[in-house]
Coordinates of C-alpha atoms (C1' of nucleotides) in Angstrom, one line a residue:
Chain A
M217 CA -25.8 81.2 -34.2
S218 CA -25.4 78.2 -36.4
T219 CA -26.1 78.8 -40.2
T220 CA -27.1 75.8 -42.1
T221 CA -26.3 76.3 -45.8
T222 CA -27.4 73.0 -47.0
N223 CA -28.4 73.4 -50.6
Q224 CA -31.5 71.2 -50.9
S225 CA -31.3 70.9 -54.6
S226 CA -27.8 69.4 -54.8
P227 CA -27.3 65.9 -53.2
V228 CA -25.3 65.6 -50.0
I229 CA -21.8 64.5 -50.6
T230 CA -19.4 63.8 -47.7
R231 CA -16.0 62.3 -47.7
F232 CA -13.5 60.7 -45.4
A233 CA -9.9 61.4 -46.2
P234 CA -7.4 59.4 -44.1
S235 CA -3.7 59.5 -44.7
P236 CA -2.5 56.0 -45.1
T237 CA 0.1 55.9 -42.3
G238 CA -1.3 52.9 -40.4
H239 CA -4.5 51.1 -39.5
L240 CA -7.8 53.1 -39.2
H241 CA -7.7 54.9 -35.9
I242 CA -10.7 54.8 -33.7
G243 CA -11.3 58.5 -33.9
G244 CA -11.1 58.2 -37.7
A245 CA -13.5 55.5 -37.7
R246 CA -16.1 57.6 -35.9
T247 CA -15.5 60.4 -38.4
A248 CA -16.0 58.0 -41.3
L249 CA -19.1 56.6 -39.6
F250 CA -20.7 60.0 -39.2
C251 CA -19.8 61.1 -42.6
W252 CA -21.4 57.8 -44.1
A253 CA -24.5 58.1 -41.9
F254 CA -25.0 61.6 -42.9
A255 CA -24.6 61.0 -46.6
K256 CA -26.4 57.7 -46.9
G257 CA -29.1 58.5 -44.4
A258 CA -32.5 60.1 -44.1
Q259 CA -31.0 63.6 -44.0
A260 CA -29.4 63.3 -47.4
G261 CA -32.2 61.9 -49.4
E262 CA -31.8 59.3 -52.1
D263 CA -28.8 60.7 -53.8
G264 CA -26.3 61.3 -51.1
R265 CA -22.8 60.0 -51.7
F266 CA -20.0 59.0 -49.4
L267 CA -16.6 59.4 -50.8
L268 CA -13.2 58.0 -49.7
R269 CA -10.0 59.8 -50.7
I270 CA -6.5 58.7 -49.8
E271 CA -4.4 61.6 -48.7
D272 CA -0.9 60.3 -49.4
T273 CA 1.0 63.5 -50.1
D274 CA 3.4 62.7 -47.4
Q275 CA 5.6 60.3 -49.3
A276 CA 7.7 59.4 -46.5
R277 CA 4.9 58.2 -44.3
S278 CA 2.4 56.8 -46.7
S279 CA 2.1 53.1 -47.6
E280 CA 0.1 51.0 -49.8
S281 CA -0.4 48.3 -47.1
A282 CA -1.7 51.0 -44.8
T283 CA -4.2 52.0 -47.4
R284 CA -5.4 48.5 -47.8
G285 CA -5.7 48.1 -44.1
I286 CA -7.9 51.2 -43.8
L287 CA -10.2 49.9 -46.6
E288 CA -10.6 46.6 -45.0
D289 CA -11.2 48.3 -41.5
L290 CA -13.9 50.4 -43.0
A291 CA -15.6 47.4 -44.7
W292 CA -15.5 45.4 -41.7
L293 CA -17.4 48.2 -39.8
G294 CA -20.0 48.1 -42.3
I295 CA -19.1 51.5 -43.8
D296 CA -19.3 51.3 -47.6
W297 CA -18.2 54.2 -49.9
D298 CA -19.7 55.1 -53.2
D299 CA -16.7 56.9 -54.7
G300 CA -13.0 56.0 -54.0
P301 CA -10.5 53.3 -54.2
E302 CA -12.0 49.8 -55.1
L303 CA -12.1 47.0 -52.6
V304 CA -13.7 43.7 -52.9
A305 CA -15.3 43.1 -49.7
E306 CA -15.6 39.8 -47.8
D307 CA -19.1 39.4 -48.9
G308 CA -18.0 39.8 -52.5
R309 CA -19.4 43.2 -53.2
T310 CA -17.1 45.8 -54.8
L311 CA -16.9 49.0 -52.9
G312 CA -15.8 52.3 -54.3
G313 CA -15.2 53.0 -58.0
D314 CA -15.5 56.2 -59.9
A315 CA -19.0 56.4 -61.3
R316 CA -18.9 60.2 -61.3
G317 CA -15.5 60.5 -62.9
V318 CA -14.0 62.6 -60.2
G319 CA -11.0 60.4 -59.5
P320 CA -8.3 59.5 -59.1
F321 CA -8.8 59.3 -55.4
F322 CA -5.1 59.1 -54.4
Q323 CA -3.7 62.6 -53.9
A324 CA -0.3 61.6 -55.1
Q325 CA -1.8 60.8 -58.5
R326 CA -3.4 64.3 -58.8
I327 CA -0.3 66.5 -58.8
D328 CA -0.9 68.0 -62.2
V329 CA -4.4 69.0 -61.0
Y330 CA -3.0 70.8 -58.0
D331 CA -0.2 72.5 -60.1
Q332 CA -3.0 73.9 -62.4
Y333 CA -4.6 75.7 -59.5
I334 CA -1.3 76.7 -58.0
E335 CA -0.6 78.3 -61.3
Q336 CA -4.0 80.1 -61.1
L337 CA -3.2 81.6 -57.7
L338 CA 0.3 82.6 -58.8
K339 CA -1.2 84.4 -61.7
I340 CA -3.7 86.4 -59.6
G341 CA -1.1 87.2 -57.1
R342 CA -2.7 85.1 -54.3
A343 CA 0.3 82.8 -54.0
Y344 CA 4.0 83.4 -54.3
P345 CA 7.2 81.4 -54.1
A346 CA 9.4 81.5 -51.0
F347 CA 13.0 80.4 -50.8
E348 CA 13.8 80.1 -47.2
T349 CA 15.2 76.8 -46.1
T350 CA 13.7 74.7 -43.3
E351 CA 16.7 75.6 -41.2
E352 CA 16.2 79.3 -41.7
L353 CA 12.5 79.1 -40.8
D354 CA 13.3 77.0 -37.8
A355 CA 15.8 79.6 -36.7
K356 CA 13.3 82.4 -37.0
R357 CA 10.8 80.3 -35.1
A358 CA 13.1 79.8 -32.3
A359 CA 14.0 83.4 -32.2
A360 CA 10.3 84.4 -31.9
R361 CA 9.9 81.9 -29.2
A362 CA 12.8 83.2 -27.3
Q363 CA 11.1 86.5 -27.2
K364 CA 7.8 85.0 -26.2
Q365 CA 6.4 86.1 -29.6
T366 CA 4.1 84.0 -31.7
Y367 CA 5.8 83.2 -34.9
R368 CA 4.2 84.0 -38.2
Y369 CA 5.8 84.0 -41.6
D370 CA 7.2 87.4 -42.2
R371 CA 6.5 87.6 -45.9
A372 CA 10.2 88.2 -46.6
A373 CA 9.8 86.5 -50.1
L374 CA 7.3 89.3 -51.0
E375 CA 10.1 91.8 -50.5
I376 CA 11.9 90.2 -53.5
P377 CA 10.9 92.0 -56.7
E378 CA 8.4 90.1 -58.7
A379 CA 10.5 89.6 -61.8
E380 CA 13.4 88.3 -59.6
R381 CA 11.1 85.9 -57.8
T382 CA 9.8 84.6 -61.0
A383 CA 13.3 84.0 -62.3
R384 CA 14.5 82.3 -59.1
M385 CA 11.6 80.1 -59.2
K386 CA 12.8 78.4 -62.4
S387 CA 16.4 77.7 -61.0
E388 CA 16.1 77.4 -57.2
P389 CA 14.2 75.1 -54.9
H390 CA 11.3 76.7 -53.4
V391 CA 7.9 76.4 -51.7
I392 CA 4.7 78.1 -52.8
R393 CA 2.9 80.2 -50.1
F394 CA -0.7 81.3 -50.1
K395 CA -1.3 85.0 -49.5
M396 CA -3.9 85.4 -46.8
P397 CA -6.4 88.3 -47.4
D398 CA -6.1 91.4 -45.4
A399 CA -9.4 90.9 -43.8
A400 CA -10.8 88.7 -41.0
V401 CA -12.0 85.3 -42.2
H402 CA -15.4 83.9 -40.9
V403 CA -15.9 80.3 -40.5
C404 CA -19.5 79.1 -40.4
D405 CA -19.7 75.9 -38.5
D406 CA -22.9 73.8 -38.1
V407 CA -21.8 72.6 -34.6
L408 CA -19.8 75.3 -33.2
G409 CA -21.5 78.4 -34.8
D410 CA -19.6 81.3 -36.5
V411 CA -15.9 81.7 -35.6
R412 CA -14.0 84.8 -36.5
F413 CA -10.3 84.7 -37.2
D414 CA -8.7 88.1 -37.4
V415 CA -6.2 89.5 -39.9
G416 CA -2.7 88.4 -38.8
E417 CA -3.9 85.4 -36.9
V418 CA -3.2 83.1 -39.8
D419 CA -0.1 83.5 -41.7
D420 CA 0.9 82.9 -45.3
F421 CA 1.1 79.1 -45.3
I422 CA 2.8 76.8 -47.6
I423 CA 0.5 75.2 -50.2
R424 CA 3.2 73.4 -52.3
K425 CA 6.3 71.8 -50.7
R426 CA 9.9 71.8 -52.1
D427 CA 9.4 68.3 -53.4
G428 CA 6.5 69.5 -55.7
F429 CA 3.7 67.8 -53.6
P430 CA 0.8 70.0 -52.3
T431 CA 0.3 70.3 -48.6
Y432 CA -2.7 69.0 -47.0
H433 CA -4.4 72.3 -46.9
F434 CA -4.2 73.0 -50.5
A435 CA -5.0 69.4 -51.8
V436 CA -8.0 69.2 -49.5
V437 CA -9.6 72.3 -50.7
V438 CA -9.0 71.6 -54.5
D439 CA -10.2 67.9 -54.0
D440 CA -13.4 68.8 -52.1
E441 CA -14.3 71.3 -54.8
L442 CA -13.6 69.0 -57.7
M443 CA -15.2 66.0 -56.1
G444 CA -18.3 68.0 -55.2
V445 CA -18.1 67.6 -51.4
T446 CA -20.9 69.6 -49.8
H447 CA -20.5 68.7 -46.1
I448 CA -17.3 68.3 -44.2
L449 CA -17.5 66.5 -40.9
R450 CA -14.2 66.3 -39.1
G451 CA -12.5 66.5 -35.7
Q452 CA -12.3 69.8 -33.9
E453 CA -8.6 69.7 -34.2
H454 CA -9.2 71.1 -37.7
L455 CA -11.2 74.1 -36.7
N456 CA -8.0 76.3 -36.7
N457 CA -7.2 75.1 -40.2
T458 CA -10.6 76.1 -41.6
P459 CA -9.9 79.8 -42.1
R460 CA -7.1 78.8 -44.5
H461 CA -9.4 76.6 -46.3
V462 CA -12.1 79.2 -46.7
A463 CA -9.7 81.8 -47.7
M464 CA -8.5 79.6 -50.5
Q465 CA -12.0 78.8 -51.6
E466 CA -12.7 82.5 -52.0
A467 CA -9.4 83.0 -53.9
L468 CA -10.0 80.2 -56.2
D469 CA -13.7 81.1 -56.5
F470 CA -14.8 77.6 -55.1
R471 CA -17.9 76.9 -53.1
T472 CA -17.6 76.7 -49.4
P473 CA -19.0 73.5 -47.9
V474 CA -20.9 73.2 -44.7
Y475 CA -18.5 72.5 -41.9
A476 CA -19.3 70.5 -38.9
H477 CA -16.5 70.0 -36.5
M478 CA -16.9 67.2 -34.0
P479 CA -15.6 66.8 -30.4
L480 CA -12.5 64.8 -29.9
I481 CA -12.0 61.5 -28.3
F482 CA -9.6 61.0 -25.5
N483 CA -8.4 58.1 -23.2
M484 CA -9.9 57.8 -19.7
D485 CA -6.8 59.6 -18.3
G486 CA -7.4 62.6 -20.7
S487 CA -4.4 61.8 -22.9
K488 CA -4.9 61.6 -26.5
M489 CA -5.6 58.1 -28.0
S490 CA -2.4 57.3 -29.8
K491 CA -0.7 54.5 -31.5
R492 CA 2.1 55.1 -28.9
D493 CA -0.2 53.9 -26.2
K494 CA 0.6 50.3 -27.1
D495 CA 4.3 50.9 -26.8
K496 CA 3.8 52.8 -23.6
S497 CA 2.0 50.0 -21.8
L498 CA 4.3 47.4 -23.2
R499 CA 7.3 49.3 -22.1
L500 CA 5.9 49.6 -18.6
V501 CA 5.5 45.8 -18.3
C502 CA 9.0 45.2 -19.8
K503 CA 10.5 47.6 -17.3
E504 CA 8.6 45.9 -14.4
K505 CA 9.8 42.5 -15.4
G506 CA 13.3 43.9 -15.8
F507 CA 13.7 42.7 -19.4
E508 CA 16.9 43.8 -21.1
Q509 CA 16.3 42.0 -24.3
A510 CA 13.1 41.4 -26.1
P511 CA 11.5 38.3 -25.0
N512 CA 11.7 35.6 -27.7
G513 CA 14.1 37.8 -29.7
A514 CA 11.3 39.6 -31.2
V515 CA 13.6 42.6 -32.1
D516 CA 17.4 43.2 -32.0
D517 CA 18.8 43.7 -28.5
S518 CA 20.0 47.2 -29.4
V519 CA 16.8 48.3 -30.8
F520 CA 15.0 46.9 -27.7
A521 CA 17.3 48.8 -25.4
S522 CA 16.9 52.1 -27.0
W523 CA 13.2 51.7 -27.3
L524 CA 13.0 50.9 -23.5
K525 CA 14.6 54.1 -22.9
D526 CA 13.0 56.4 -25.3
K527 CA 9.3 57.1 -24.7
K528 CA 8.9 58.4 -28.3
Q529 CA 10.1 55.3 -30.0
Q530 CA 7.7 52.7 -31.4
L531 CA 8.5 49.2 -32.4
E532 CA 7.2 47.4 -35.5
T533 CA 3.5 46.6 -35.0
S534 CA 4.1 42.9 -35.4
A535 CA 6.9 43.0 -32.8
V536 CA 4.7 44.8 -30.3
V537 CA 2.0 42.2 -30.7
E538 CA 4.5 39.4 -30.3
I539 CA 6.1 40.8 -27.2
A540 CA 2.7 41.5 -25.7
R541 CA 1.6 37.8 -26.2
E542 CA 4.9 36.7 -24.8
V543 CA 4.6 38.6 -21.6
G544 CA 0.9 37.9 -21.5
I545 CA -0.6 41.3 -21.5
D546 CA -3.5 42.8 -23.5
L547 CA -2.4 45.9 -25.5
P548 CA -4.6 48.9 -25.3
E549 CA -6.8 49.2 -28.3
V550 CA -6.5 52.3 -30.4
D551 CA -7.0 51.1 -34.0
V552 CA -10.1 49.5 -35.5
E553 CA -8.0 46.4 -36.1
D554 CA -7.0 46.3 -32.5
F555 CA -10.7 46.0 -31.4
R556 CA -11.3 43.4 -34.1
R557 CA -8.5 41.4 -32.8
G558 CA -9.7 42.0 -29.3
G559 CA -12.9 40.1 -30.1
Y560 CA -15.3 43.1 -30.4
L561 CA -18.2 43.1 -32.8
P562 CA -18.2 45.7 -35.5
E563 CA -21.8 46.7 -34.9
V564 CA -21.1 47.2 -31.3
L565 CA -18.0 49.3 -32.0
C566 CA -20.1 51.3 -34.4
N567 CA -22.8 51.7 -31.8
F568 CA -20.5 52.8 -29.1
L569 CA -18.6 55.2 -31.3
S570 CA -21.8 56.8 -32.4
L571 CA -22.5 57.7 -28.8
L572 CA -19.3 59.7 -28.6
G573 CA -20.3 63.2 -29.6
W574 CA -23.6 62.3 -30.9
S575 CA -26.8 61.0 -29.4
P576 CA -30.2 60.2 -30.7
G577 CA -31.9 61.4 -27.7
D578 CA -35.0 59.6 -26.1
D579 CA -32.8 57.7 -23.8
I580 CA -32.0 55.3 -26.8
E581 CA -28.4 54.0 -26.8
K582 CA -28.5 50.6 -28.3
F583 CA -28.9 50.8 -32.1
D584 CA -27.4 49.6 -35.3
N585 CA -26.0 51.4 -38.3
E586 CA -29.4 51.3 -40.1
F587 CA -30.8 53.3 -37.2
L588 CA -27.8 55.6 -37.2
K589 CA -28.4 56.3 -40.9
E590 CA -32.0 57.0 -40.3
R591 CA -31.5 59.3 -37.4
F592 CA -28.1 60.9 -37.6
D593 CA -28.1 64.8 -38.0
L594 CA -25.9 67.7 -37.5
P595 CA -27.8 69.5 -34.8
R596 CA -27.4 66.7 -32.3
I597 CA -23.7 66.6 -32.6
G598 CA -22.2 67.6 -29.2
K599 CA -19.6 70.1 -28.5
T600 CA -17.7 68.7 -25.6
N601 CA -14.8 66.3 -25.9
A602 CA -15.4 62.7 -24.7
K603 CA -13.4 60.0 -23.0
F604 CA -13.4 56.5 -24.6
D605 CA -14.6 54.3 -21.8
R606 CA -13.4 50.8 -22.7
V607 CA -15.4 49.4 -19.8
K608 CA -18.6 50.5 -21.2
L609 CA -17.6 49.3 -24.6
L610 CA -17.0 45.9 -23.0
A611 CA -20.5 45.9 -21.4
F612 CA -22.0 46.7 -24.8
N613 CA -20.2 43.9 -26.4
N614 CA -21.2 41.6 -23.7
D615 CA -24.8 42.4 -24.1
A616 CA -24.5 41.9 -27.8
L617 CA -23.0 38.5 -27.5
G618 CA -25.6 37.7 -24.9
A619 CA -28.4 38.5 -27.1
M620 CA -27.1 36.4 -30.0
S621 CA -28.4 33.0 -30.8
D622 CA -26.0 30.2 -30.2
A623 CA -25.8 29.5 -33.9
E624 CA -25.0 33.1 -34.7
F625 CA -22.4 33.2 -32.0
A626 CA -20.7 30.1 -33.3
R627 CA -20.6 31.5 -36.8
R628 CA -19.0 34.7 -35.6
W629 CA -16.6 33.2 -33.3
R630 CA -15.6 30.7 -35.9
E631 CA -14.7 33.7 -38.2
W632 CA -12.8 35.3 -35.4
C633 CA -10.9 32.2 -34.6
A634 CA -10.0 31.6 -38.3
R635 CA -8.4 35.0 -38.4
Y636 CA -6.7 35.2 -34.9
E637 CA -6.6 31.9 -33.2
P638 CA -6.8 29.1 -36.0
G639 CA -5.5 26.7 -33.4
V640 CA -8.9 26.5 -31.8
L641 CA -10.5 25.4 -35.0
E642 CA -7.8 22.8 -35.7
K643 CA -8.0 21.2 -32.3
L644 CA -11.8 20.9 -31.9
S645 CA -14.3 18.9 -34.0
D646 CA -17.2 20.8 -35.3
E647 CA -19.4 19.2 -32.7
Q648 CA -17.0 20.2 -29.8
F649 CA -16.8 23.6 -31.2
S650 CA -20.6 23.9 -31.2
I651 CA -21.0 22.7 -27.6
L652 CA -18.2 24.9 -26.5
A653 CA -19.6 27.9 -28.3
A654 CA -23.0 27.5 -26.7
A655 CA -21.4 27.0 -23.3
V656 CA -19.1 30.0 -23.3
R657 CA -21.5 32.5 -25.1
P658 CA -23.5 33.8 -22.1
R659 CA -20.4 34.2 -20.0
T660 CA -18.0 35.9 -22.4
K661 CA -17.5 39.6 -23.1
T662 CA -15.5 39.3 -26.3
L663 CA -14.7 36.7 -28.8
R664 CA -11.1 36.6 -27.6
E665 CA -12.3 35.9 -24.1
A666 CA -14.3 33.1 -25.6
A667 CA -11.1 31.6 -27.0
R668 CA -9.5 31.9 -23.6
S669 CA -12.2 30.1 -21.8
A670 CA -11.8 27.4 -24.4
E671 CA -8.2 26.8 -23.6
F672 CA -8.8 24.0 -21.2
A673 CA -10.2 22.0 -24.1
L674 CA -7.3 22.7 -26.3
M675 CA -4.4 21.5 -24.1
S676 CA -3.4 18.0 -23.4
A677 CA -3.7 16.6 -19.9
E678 CA -0.1 17.0 -19.2
Q679 CA -0.3 20.8 -20.0
I680 CA -2.6 21.4 -17.2
E681 CA -1.2 23.4 -14.4
F682 CA -3.0 23.1 -11.1
D683 CA -3.7 26.3 -9.3
E684 CA -2.6 26.1 -5.9
K685 CA -5.4 28.0 -4.2
S686 CA -8.0 26.1 -6.2
V687 CA -6.5 22.8 -5.3
E688 CA -6.4 23.7 -1.6
K689 CA -10.0 25.0 -1.7
A690 CA -11.6 22.3 -3.7
L691 CA -9.6 19.2 -3.2
L692 CA -7.5 19.3 0.0
N693 CA -9.7 21.2 2.3
G694 CA -11.5 19.2 5.0
D695 CA -9.1 16.3 5.0
G696 CA -9.2 15.9 1.2
A697 CA -12.8 15.7 1.0
G698 CA -12.7 16.9 -2.6
L699 CA -10.2 14.2 -3.5
N700 CA -12.4 11.5 -2.1
V701 CA -15.4 12.8 -4.0
L702 CA -13.4 12.9 -7.1
G703 CA -12.4 9.2 -6.7
E704 CA -15.9 8.2 -6.3
L705 CA -16.9 10.4 -9.3
R706 CA -14.5 8.6 -11.5
V707 CA -16.3 5.3 -10.9
T708 CA -19.7 6.9 -11.5
L709 CA -18.7 8.6 -14.7
A710 CA -16.9 5.7 -16.0
A711 CA -20.2 3.8 -15.8
L712 CA -22.1 6.3 -17.9
P713 CA -23.2 4.6 -21.2
T714 CA -23.7 8.1 -22.9
F715 CA -21.6 11.1 -22.3
T716 CA -23.4 14.3 -23.2
A717 CA -23.8 17.5 -21.2
D718 CA -27.3 16.3 -20.1
T719 CA -26.5 12.8 -19.1
V720 CA -23.3 14.0 -17.2
H721 CA -25.3 16.8 -15.5
T722 CA -27.9 14.4 -14.4
A723 CA -25.4 11.9 -13.2
L724 CA -23.8 14.6 -11.2
T725 CA -26.9 15.9 -9.6
D726 CA -28.0 12.4 -8.7
F727 CA -24.5 11.8 -7.3
A728 CA -24.7 14.9 -5.2
A729 CA -28.2 14.1 -3.9
S730 CA -27.3 10.5 -3.0
R731 CA -24.4 11.8 -0.9
E732 CA -26.4 14.8 0.3
L733 CA -23.7 17.2 -1.0
G734 CA -24.2 20.5 -2.5
M735 CA -23.5 20.6 -6.2
G736 CA -20.5 22.9 -5.5
K737 CA -18.8 20.0 -3.5
V738 CA -19.1 17.9 -6.5
A739 CA -18.5 20.3 -9.5
Q740 CA -15.6 22.3 -8.0
P741 CA -13.2 19.2 -7.5
L742 CA -14.1 18.2 -11.0
R743 CA -13.3 21.6 -12.4
V744 CA -9.9 21.6 -10.8
A745 CA -9.2 18.1 -12.0
L746 CA -10.2 18.9 -15.6
T747 CA -9.0 22.5 -16.0
G748 CA -6.6 23.2 -13.2
S749 CA -8.8 25.8 -11.7
T750 CA -12.2 26.4 -10.3
I751 CA -13.4 28.2 -13.3
S752 CA -14.9 26.6 -16.4
P753 CA -18.1 26.5 -18.5
P754 CA -21.1 24.7 -16.9
I755 CA -19.7 21.4 -15.6
G756 CA -21.9 19.2 -17.9
E757 CA -20.6 21.0 -20.9
T758 CA -17.1 21.0 -19.7
L759 CA -17.2 17.1 -19.5
A760 CA -18.9 16.7 -22.6
I761 CA -16.4 18.8 -24.6
L762 CA -13.6 16.8 -23.3
G763 CA -15.4 13.5 -23.8
K764 CA -15.3 10.5 -21.5
D765 CA -11.8 9.2 -22.1
E766 CA -10.1 12.5 -21.8
T767 CA -12.3 13.2 -18.7
L768 CA -11.3 10.0 -16.9
A769 CA -7.6 10.5 -18.0
R770 CA -7.5 14.0 -16.4
I771 CA -9.2 12.8 -13.3
D772 CA -6.6 10.0 -13.0
R773 CA -3.8 12.4 -13.5
C774 CA -5.2 14.8 -11.0
L775 CA -5.8 12.0 -8.3
S776 CA -2.2 10.7 -8.7
K777 CA -0.5 14.1 -8.9
I778 CA -2.3 15.7 -6.0
S779 CA -2.5 12.7 -3.8
A780 CA 1.3 12.1 -4.3
S781 CA 2.0 15.7 -3.2
C782 CA 0.3 15.6 0.1
Chain B
rG908 C1' 2.7 82.6 -24.8
rA909 C1' -1.1 83.9 -28.9
rC910 C1' -5.5 82.5 -31.0
rC911 C1' -9.8 79.3 -31.0
rC912 C1' -13.3 75.9 -28.9
rC913 C1' -15.7 73.8 -24.6
rA914 C1' -18.0 73.1 -19.5
rU915 C1' -24.7 68.4 -16.4
rC916 C1' -23.4 62.3 -11.9
rG917 C1' -16.4 58.9 -11.9
rU918 C1' -17.5 58.1 -17.6
rC919 C1' -20.9 58.5 -22.1
rU920 C1' -25.0 61.5 -22.3
rA921 C1' -30.7 63.6 -22.2
rG922 C1' -32.5 68.4 -20.9
rC923 C1' -30.3 74.2 -23.1
rC924 C1' -32.0 76.8 -29.2
rG925 C1' -38.1 78.5 -28.3
rG926 C1' -36.6 80.0 -19.4
rG927 C1' -41.3 77.2 -15.3
rU928 C1' -43.6 70.1 -16.3
rC929 C1' -35.9 69.1 -13.5
rC930 C1' -35.2 69.1 -5.4
rA931 C1' -32.3 67.1 -13.3
rG932 C1' -33.7 61.4 -16.9
rG933 C1' -30.9 57.2 -19.2
rA934 C1' -26.5 54.0 -19.7
rC935 C1' -21.6 52.0 -18.1
rG936 C1' -19.2 51.7 -13.5
rC937 C1' -19.7 51.6 -8.1
rC938 C1' -22.2 49.9 -3.3
rA939 C1' -25.9 46.5 -0.9
rC940 C1' -29.1 42.5 -1.0
rC941 C1' -31.3 38.1 -3.8
rC942 C1' -30.5 34.0 -7.0
rU943 C1' -26.4 30.6 -7.9
rU944 C1' -22.1 24.2 -9.0
rU945 C1' -17.3 28.1 -10.5
rC946 C1' -17.0 32.3 -13.7
rA947 C1' -20.4 35.3 -15.7
rA948 C1' -25.3 36.6 -16.4
rG949 C1' -30.0 38.1 -14.2
rG950 C1' -33.2 40.5 -10.3
rU951 C1' -34.2 44.4 -6.6
rG952 C1' -32.6 48.7 -4.1
rG953 C1' -28.9 52.6 -3.3
rA954 C1' -25.1 56.5 -3.5
rG955 C1' -23.9 60.0 -7.4
rA956 C1' -23.9 66.0 -11.4
rC957 C1' -26.2 71.4 -13.4
rA958 C1' -17.6 74.3 -12.3
rC959 C1' -17.8 79.2 -9.5
rG960 C1' -19.5 84.4 -9.2
rG961 C1' -22.4 88.1 -10.9
rG962 C1' -26.5 89.8 -13.6
rU963 C1' -31.7 89.5 -16.7
rU964 C1' -36.5 87.6 -14.9
rC965 C1' -42.1 86.5 -10.9
rA966 C1' -39.0 82.1 -12.4
rA967 C1' -32.4 79.9 -14.9
rA968 C1' -29.3 73.6 -15.9
rU969 C1' -31.5 76.5 -19.7
rC970 C1' -30.4 83.8 -21.6
rC971 C1' -26.0 87.5 -20.8
rC972 C1' -21.1 88.8 -18.6
rG973 C1' -16.8 87.6 -15.9
rU974 C1' -13.6 84.0 -13.3
rU975 C1' -11.8 79.2 -13.0
rG976 C1' -10.9 74.7 -15.3
rG977 C1' -10.2 71.4 -19.6
rG978 C1' -9.0 70.9 -24.8
rG979 C1' -7.3 72.2 -29.6
rU980 C1' -4.0 74.9 -33.0
rC981 C1' 0.3 77.5 -33.8
rA982 C1' 5.2 72.0 -39.3
rC983 C1' 7.9 72.2 -46.4
rC984 C1' 2.5 66.0 -41.0
rA985 C1' -2.3 65.2 -42.3

RNA sequence: GACCCCAUCGUCUAGCCGGGUCCAGGACGCCACCCUUUCAAGGUGGAGACACGGGUUCAAAUCCCGUUGGGGUCACCA
């Protein structure tokens, strides 16, 4: 039975607390989105706040660039935070800040705060130092495992007389452990209901590491209290951590926030969506192609060789991207940035993510963040894990692009190109770009795909490679009927006084009618001549984008090349 | 292995709390046909699920128990 303990008198404060070890993961994005929607939406009233905190207590893995990346990813998704690190968004607004004076928001800068509470727990006997080394603990774990026992810390440090413990603390490296209570811990979860963890299920865990940094468990509890967090929405993988947190809240006389654990998101094959997925799919292709060195020398030969053999190894992100481009595959998207690069719209990503583990009901499934804010609530969060269906996401993106005006599409596409394919903008005039944008918009699923279908316009005539099957089908078939048509078309087109999509189109339909030919017999040979394949935007636009001179040049080149070869 | 969570079409889900209106609704995908100058898009139609077994009840997708299946957690990571 779910127990909602929302205190109506105090404003809702939620938080998203990523550790800065890379770009924002897609699962994290959903968590952030839901936290944001809950705090900023109708459920929370006027004064709800969404807070962003950076959990950088793992010094080895955290980085400043990752922090920045995460902030930018959030801003791109349209998720803005009230409290937290500041970021000047692309629209000039400053996100974050410390209006309530509850910062700093980087845990590494809050060590003294944590120490204060550690001190308090030590004083009341709810925490104690322990001196075992990592190796000793590993050995104990292994031993337990060998006997098919579940390992739990044996409280060996508590056997040491208190006076001695205190003395050793001053001179010896040690960790601080939290003493779990001798009673079952109840976790009230708004999604899952009440969950009971019996005594002995949770052992005395470490709250301060040998290096003096708090562990996640401790820092999160202290910060959530001090920052006034009222509702914690997070992934179900944290459910088993919650009794630790609740126990510490009781020991420290903190308030217990409302918990809502959300279902997890997986790949279609049931595996976890992991950053390693990218390395995995790339490794597969490299093996298939029999590479022994990184194509284009993206990484050292030795690094590449060992990466190829070891499933657990990951290459630098930039190297992965470069090699993928070189071998011509699309990497599976797992980070928000991947989807951005992949040409997905942020509003589509948010919409799709919202449907994983939550639903507004009423058969509604296309909506924006405003709607989400308005309607998001805890009771409608699901309990069952979801698989991330990229095909459906793609369909959503396609629909969104299809519903856009040409002008809006051109604007968005321009922005995307500027970031990921600047060459497109360099090689096309504004006018060409607009024509192209309008031509590809209805037939493209992503902005990246749009860039791909623009390739024919970017390359020079010499770079066109004629696709064998297309040539056979459209040009050579029927004693070279296509080639003959092409030859006649060249004359017709050369004679056109104006060369727009409309005039070209009219000329072509007239031509087809006069020869009693279907439009396919006219357009397809042209497509092959101009692009190398039978696939292109509508034929009128295709010619207009190239312009008359280029069109004629490509026809000439095609005629001479293909005629010569047969 | 121990503990915890979950269980509706291939996938995301609605329905479940307050049993009847559900021979289970929507979406993506799939199949067929139509349209068509390519690729798309669009139109029409179709196949497709309450994991299983027991209860409770006049009545169960909805409540209870068990089984099976899936997932999570068991770090000086977060």
